[in-house]
XYZ file of C-alpha atoms in Angstrom:
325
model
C -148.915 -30.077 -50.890
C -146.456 -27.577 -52.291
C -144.072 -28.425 -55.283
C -141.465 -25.956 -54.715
C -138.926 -26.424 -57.575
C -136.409 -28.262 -59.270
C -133.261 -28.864 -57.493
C -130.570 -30.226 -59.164
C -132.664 -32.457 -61.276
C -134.552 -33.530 -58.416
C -138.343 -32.389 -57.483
C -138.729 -30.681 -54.354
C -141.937 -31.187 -52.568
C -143.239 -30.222 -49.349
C -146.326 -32.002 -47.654
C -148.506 -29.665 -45.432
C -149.334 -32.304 -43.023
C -148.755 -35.723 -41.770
C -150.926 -37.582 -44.052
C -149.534 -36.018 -47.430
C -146.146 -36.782 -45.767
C -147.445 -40.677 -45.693
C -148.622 -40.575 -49.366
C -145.752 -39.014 -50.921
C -143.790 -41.916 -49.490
C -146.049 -44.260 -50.433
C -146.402 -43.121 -54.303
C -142.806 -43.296 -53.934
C -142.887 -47.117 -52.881
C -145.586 -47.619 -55.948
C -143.287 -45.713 -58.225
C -140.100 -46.877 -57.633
C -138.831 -43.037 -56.986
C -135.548 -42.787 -54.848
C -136.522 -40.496 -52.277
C -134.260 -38.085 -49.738
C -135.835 -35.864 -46.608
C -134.904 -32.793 -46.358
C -135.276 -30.137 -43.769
C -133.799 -26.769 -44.728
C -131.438 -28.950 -46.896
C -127.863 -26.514 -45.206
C -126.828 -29.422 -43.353
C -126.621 -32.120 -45.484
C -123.799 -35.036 -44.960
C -121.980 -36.665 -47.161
C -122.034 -37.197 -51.035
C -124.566 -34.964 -53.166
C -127.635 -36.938 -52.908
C -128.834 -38.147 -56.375
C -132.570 -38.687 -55.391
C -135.654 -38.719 -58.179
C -137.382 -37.096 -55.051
C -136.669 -34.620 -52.481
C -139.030 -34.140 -49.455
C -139.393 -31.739 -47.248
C -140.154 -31.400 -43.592
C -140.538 -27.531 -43.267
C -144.591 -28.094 -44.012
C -144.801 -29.523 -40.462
C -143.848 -26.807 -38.437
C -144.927 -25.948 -34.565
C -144.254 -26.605 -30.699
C -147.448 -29.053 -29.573
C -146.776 -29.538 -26.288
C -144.374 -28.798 -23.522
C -143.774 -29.756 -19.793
C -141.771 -27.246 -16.690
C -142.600 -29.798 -14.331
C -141.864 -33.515 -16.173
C -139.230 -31.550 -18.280
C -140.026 -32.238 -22.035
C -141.597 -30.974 -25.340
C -142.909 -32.465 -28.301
C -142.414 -30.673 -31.885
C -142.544 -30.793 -35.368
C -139.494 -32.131 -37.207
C -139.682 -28.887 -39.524
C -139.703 -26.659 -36.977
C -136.480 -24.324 -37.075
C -133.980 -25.526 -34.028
C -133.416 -21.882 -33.205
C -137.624 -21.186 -32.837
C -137.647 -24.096 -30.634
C -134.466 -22.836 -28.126
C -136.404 -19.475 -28.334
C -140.019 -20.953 -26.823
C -137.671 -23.032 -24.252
C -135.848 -20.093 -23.204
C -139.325 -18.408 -22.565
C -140.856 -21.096 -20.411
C -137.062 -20.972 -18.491
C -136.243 -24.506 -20.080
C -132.847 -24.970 -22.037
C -131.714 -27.530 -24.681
C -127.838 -28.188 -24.150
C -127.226 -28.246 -27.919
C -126.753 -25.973 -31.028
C -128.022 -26.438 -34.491
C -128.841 -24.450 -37.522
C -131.220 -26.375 -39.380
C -134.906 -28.401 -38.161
C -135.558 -30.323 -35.091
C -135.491 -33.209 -37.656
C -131.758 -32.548 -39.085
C -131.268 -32.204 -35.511
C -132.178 -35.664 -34.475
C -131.155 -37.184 -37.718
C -127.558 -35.895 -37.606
C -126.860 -36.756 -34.103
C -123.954 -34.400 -33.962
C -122.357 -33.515 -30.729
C -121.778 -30.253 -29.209
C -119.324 -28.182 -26.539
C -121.436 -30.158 -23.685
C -121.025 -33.680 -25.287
C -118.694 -34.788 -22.123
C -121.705 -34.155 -19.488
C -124.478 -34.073 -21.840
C -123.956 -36.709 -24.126
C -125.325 -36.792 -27.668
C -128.795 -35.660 -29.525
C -130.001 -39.164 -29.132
C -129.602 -39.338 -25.425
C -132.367 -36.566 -25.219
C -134.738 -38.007 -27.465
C -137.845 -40.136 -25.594
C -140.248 -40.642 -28.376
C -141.077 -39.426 -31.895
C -143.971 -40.117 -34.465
C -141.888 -41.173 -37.681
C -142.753 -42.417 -41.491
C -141.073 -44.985 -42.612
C -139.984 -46.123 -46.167
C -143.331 -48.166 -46.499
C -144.924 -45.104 -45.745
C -146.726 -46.495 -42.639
C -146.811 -43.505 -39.176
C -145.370 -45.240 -36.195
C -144.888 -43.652 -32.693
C -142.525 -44.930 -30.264
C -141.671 -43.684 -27.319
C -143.827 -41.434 -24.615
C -143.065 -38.167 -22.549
C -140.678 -39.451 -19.812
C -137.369 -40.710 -20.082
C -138.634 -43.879 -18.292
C -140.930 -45.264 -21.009
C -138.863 -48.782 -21.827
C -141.261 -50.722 -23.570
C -141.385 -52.004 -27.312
C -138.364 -51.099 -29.689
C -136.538 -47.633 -29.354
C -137.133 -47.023 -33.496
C -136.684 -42.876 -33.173
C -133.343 -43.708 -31.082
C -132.080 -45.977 -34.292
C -133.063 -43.460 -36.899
C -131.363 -40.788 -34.773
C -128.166 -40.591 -37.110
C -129.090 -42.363 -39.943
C -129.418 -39.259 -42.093
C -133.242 -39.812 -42.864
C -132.104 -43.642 -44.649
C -134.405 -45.839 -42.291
C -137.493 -43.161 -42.068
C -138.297 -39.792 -41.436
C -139.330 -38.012 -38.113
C -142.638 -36.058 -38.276
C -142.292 -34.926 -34.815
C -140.283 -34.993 -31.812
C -140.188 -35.287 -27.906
C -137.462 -33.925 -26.246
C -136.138 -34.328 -22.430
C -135.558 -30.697 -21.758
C -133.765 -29.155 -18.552
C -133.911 -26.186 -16.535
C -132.332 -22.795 -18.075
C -128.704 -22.794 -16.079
C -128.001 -18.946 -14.704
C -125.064 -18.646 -16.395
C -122.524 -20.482 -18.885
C -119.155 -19.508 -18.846
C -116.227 -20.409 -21.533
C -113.122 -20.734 -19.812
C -109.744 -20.835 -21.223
C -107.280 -23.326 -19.941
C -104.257 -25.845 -20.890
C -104.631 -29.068 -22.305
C -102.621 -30.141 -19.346
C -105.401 -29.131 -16.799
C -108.704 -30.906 -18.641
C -109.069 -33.313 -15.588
C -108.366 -30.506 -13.341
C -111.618 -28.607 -15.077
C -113.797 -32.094 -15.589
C -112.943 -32.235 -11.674
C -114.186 -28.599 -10.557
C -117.670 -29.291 -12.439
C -116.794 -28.694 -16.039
C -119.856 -29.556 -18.215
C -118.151 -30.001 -21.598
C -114.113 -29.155 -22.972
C -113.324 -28.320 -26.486
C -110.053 -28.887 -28.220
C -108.953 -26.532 -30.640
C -105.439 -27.002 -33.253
C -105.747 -24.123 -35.792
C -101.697 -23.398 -35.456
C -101.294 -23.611 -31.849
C -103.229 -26.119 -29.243
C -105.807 -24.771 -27.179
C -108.811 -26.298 -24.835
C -111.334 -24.584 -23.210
C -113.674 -25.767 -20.430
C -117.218 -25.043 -20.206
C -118.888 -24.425 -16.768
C -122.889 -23.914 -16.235
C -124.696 -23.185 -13.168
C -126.200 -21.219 -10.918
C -124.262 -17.524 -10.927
C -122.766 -18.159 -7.864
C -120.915 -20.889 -8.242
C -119.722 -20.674 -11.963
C -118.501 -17.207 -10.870
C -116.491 -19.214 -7.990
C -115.357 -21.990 -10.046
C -113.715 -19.686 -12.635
C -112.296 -16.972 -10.614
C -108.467 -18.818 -11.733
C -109.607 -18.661 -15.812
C -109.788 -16.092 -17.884
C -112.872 -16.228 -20.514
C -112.027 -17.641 -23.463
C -112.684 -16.217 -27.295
C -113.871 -19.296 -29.301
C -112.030 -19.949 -32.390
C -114.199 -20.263 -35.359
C -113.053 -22.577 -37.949
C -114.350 -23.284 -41.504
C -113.658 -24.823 -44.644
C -114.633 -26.003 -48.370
C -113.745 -29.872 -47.002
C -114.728 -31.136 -43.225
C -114.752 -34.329 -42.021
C -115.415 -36.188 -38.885
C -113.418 -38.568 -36.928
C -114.730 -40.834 -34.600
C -112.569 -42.736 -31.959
C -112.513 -43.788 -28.393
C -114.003 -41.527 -25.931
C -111.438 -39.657 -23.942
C -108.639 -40.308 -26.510
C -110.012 -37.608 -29.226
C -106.426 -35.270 -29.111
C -104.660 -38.753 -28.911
C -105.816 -39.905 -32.320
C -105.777 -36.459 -34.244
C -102.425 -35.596 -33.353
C -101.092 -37.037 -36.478
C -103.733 -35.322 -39.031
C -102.617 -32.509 -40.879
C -105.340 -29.760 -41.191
C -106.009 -25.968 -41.127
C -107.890 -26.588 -37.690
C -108.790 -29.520 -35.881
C -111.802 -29.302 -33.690
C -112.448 -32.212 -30.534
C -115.283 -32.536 -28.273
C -113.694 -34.397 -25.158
C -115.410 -36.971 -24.026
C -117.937 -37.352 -27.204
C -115.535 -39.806 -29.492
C -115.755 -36.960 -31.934
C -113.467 -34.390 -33.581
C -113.883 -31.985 -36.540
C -111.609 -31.348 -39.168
C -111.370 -28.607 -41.442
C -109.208 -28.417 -44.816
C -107.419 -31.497 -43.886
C -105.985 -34.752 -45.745
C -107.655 -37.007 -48.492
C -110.471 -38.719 -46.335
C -109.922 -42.242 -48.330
C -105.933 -41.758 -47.665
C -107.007 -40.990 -43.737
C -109.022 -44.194 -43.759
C -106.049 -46.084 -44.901
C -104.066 -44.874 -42.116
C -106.486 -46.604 -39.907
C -108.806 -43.465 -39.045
C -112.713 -43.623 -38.934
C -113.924 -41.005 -40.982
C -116.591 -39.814 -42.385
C -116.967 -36.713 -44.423
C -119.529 -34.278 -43.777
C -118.744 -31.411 -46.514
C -117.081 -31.540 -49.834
C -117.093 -34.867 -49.936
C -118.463 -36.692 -53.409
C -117.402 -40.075 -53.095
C -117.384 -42.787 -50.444
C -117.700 -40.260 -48.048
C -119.896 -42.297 -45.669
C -118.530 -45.785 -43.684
C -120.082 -49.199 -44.804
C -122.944 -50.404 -42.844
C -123.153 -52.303 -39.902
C -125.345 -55.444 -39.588
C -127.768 -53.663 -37.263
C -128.342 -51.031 -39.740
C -128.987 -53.057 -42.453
C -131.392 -55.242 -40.298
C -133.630 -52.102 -39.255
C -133.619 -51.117 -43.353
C -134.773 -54.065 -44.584
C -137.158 -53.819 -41.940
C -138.655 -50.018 -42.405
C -137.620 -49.594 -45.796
C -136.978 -52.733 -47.521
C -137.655 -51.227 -50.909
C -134.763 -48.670 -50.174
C -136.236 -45.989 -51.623
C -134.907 -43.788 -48.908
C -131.185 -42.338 -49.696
């Protein structure tokens, strides 16, 4: 195992394999030590984590098996996101998602992407993992079709919860043939059922200064080159900022409920219950308004909601010492 350095007065560590993984967390459990997973640590959500111990997943690193025919892979949790959409491109298999960090954050995070509206979320493509959990004890859950339903979904419920309930050691993913060609087309807000009608895999919502949607269509060639003749391609707005938060609302009604927000540029995914905003009001003020928010960057106090029953449930089950934060 590698001690890499201090980090903001925590140690960084990163285990080499499974089993060091497994007794870091369980010297943690002996100790006492407040522990927080990390993968390349550029995604992190919410307040600045103050952890005695921060672990890292980039020791566990690799694609271990992968599937054209039943359409899946299985990979490390350290494993850079980008390497894996690389290996998938290869073997003409495609991953309908973006991220910049580790399979891990990847699954952890949960975040949703231009394709949310056909695609759904991270967690809808994940059929199994191999996980540690706060006792320190490997469990694997799942198998290498989407049609494995026994026993409890475990890498579903820690899909989102940041790394709090356990941490994923590795991954399998439902995977899907490479589409031919994926086209960004611009249209008005006015004509997002017209788009969801002709085949429209995804439509983002953009509000930096004027509002603008575009609708995404994948395919074979032929036919995305049909279904678009009417649009021009769109340039995608980029958006950034020292403060971004998330709201989360009804699906379908994500313009509905940001129209109100005041913010440098508001981001939606239509469809996915999620929007994006960037340089925008207090959070705790938006929360009093009535919105759902949680923040993602800049952020150093209550940025997170409270927990739900469930969660709580599954933590005092996998980590009832709650040494995971």
């Amino acid at each position: 195992m590698r001690q890499i350095k201090e980090k903001s007065g925590s140690v960084l560590v990163q285990p080499e394999s499974e089993l060091e993984f497994k007794e870091v967390i369980k010297l943690a459990n002996q100790r006492q030590i407040k522990v927080h997973v990390i993968g390349t640590g550029e995604n992190h959500i919410g307040e600045p984590v103050n952890a005695d111990l921060l672990v890292s997943t980039r020791g566990l690193v690799g694609i271990l098996e992968s599937s054209q025919s039943d359409l899946y892979v299985r990979v490390k949790a350290g494993t850079p996101f980008r390497d894996l959409v690389r290996a998938l491109d290869k073997s003409g298999l495609w991953i309908p998602f973006y991220h910049t960090g580790t399979v891990g954050g990847f699954s952890s995070l949960n975040f949703p992407f231009h394709y949310s509206l056909f695609y759904g979320y991270p967690r809808d493509w994940l059929i199994g993992a191999k996980s540690v959990t706060g006792l320190g004890e490997i469990i694997r859950t799942g198998d290498r079709t989407p049609k494995f339903s026994s026993g409890y979904k475990i890498w579903k419920a820690m899909s989102g919860a940041l790394g709090k309930l356990g941490a994923y050691l590795e991954i399998t993913l439902k995977v899907i043939p490479k589409p031919e060609e994926t086209f960004p087309a611009q249209i008005k807000v006015s004509e997002i059922w017209k788009a969801i009608s002709k085949g429209a895999i995804g439509i983002t919502i953009y509000r930096k200064g004027e509002e603008r949607a575009i609708a995404w269509f994948s395919g074979h060639s032929s036919y995305v080159r049909k279904v678009v003749q009417e649009y021009r391609q769109a340039d995608i707005p980029k958006c950034s900022g020292s403060t971004i938060y998330s709201i989360i609302t009804v699906r379908g009604l994500e313009l509905e409920n940001t129209q109100n927000i005041n913010a440098e540029c508001i981001v939606s995914f239509f469809g996915s219950g999620y929007s994006r905003i960037y340089n925008g009001e207090d959070l705790l003020a938006l929360r009093e308004k009535g919105y759902n928010v949680i923040g993602e960057k800049g952020c150093y106090r209550d940025c997170l909601p409270k927990q739900s029953e469930t969660f709580t449930i599954l933590k005092s089950a996998l980590d009832p010492n709650d040494i995971l934060i």
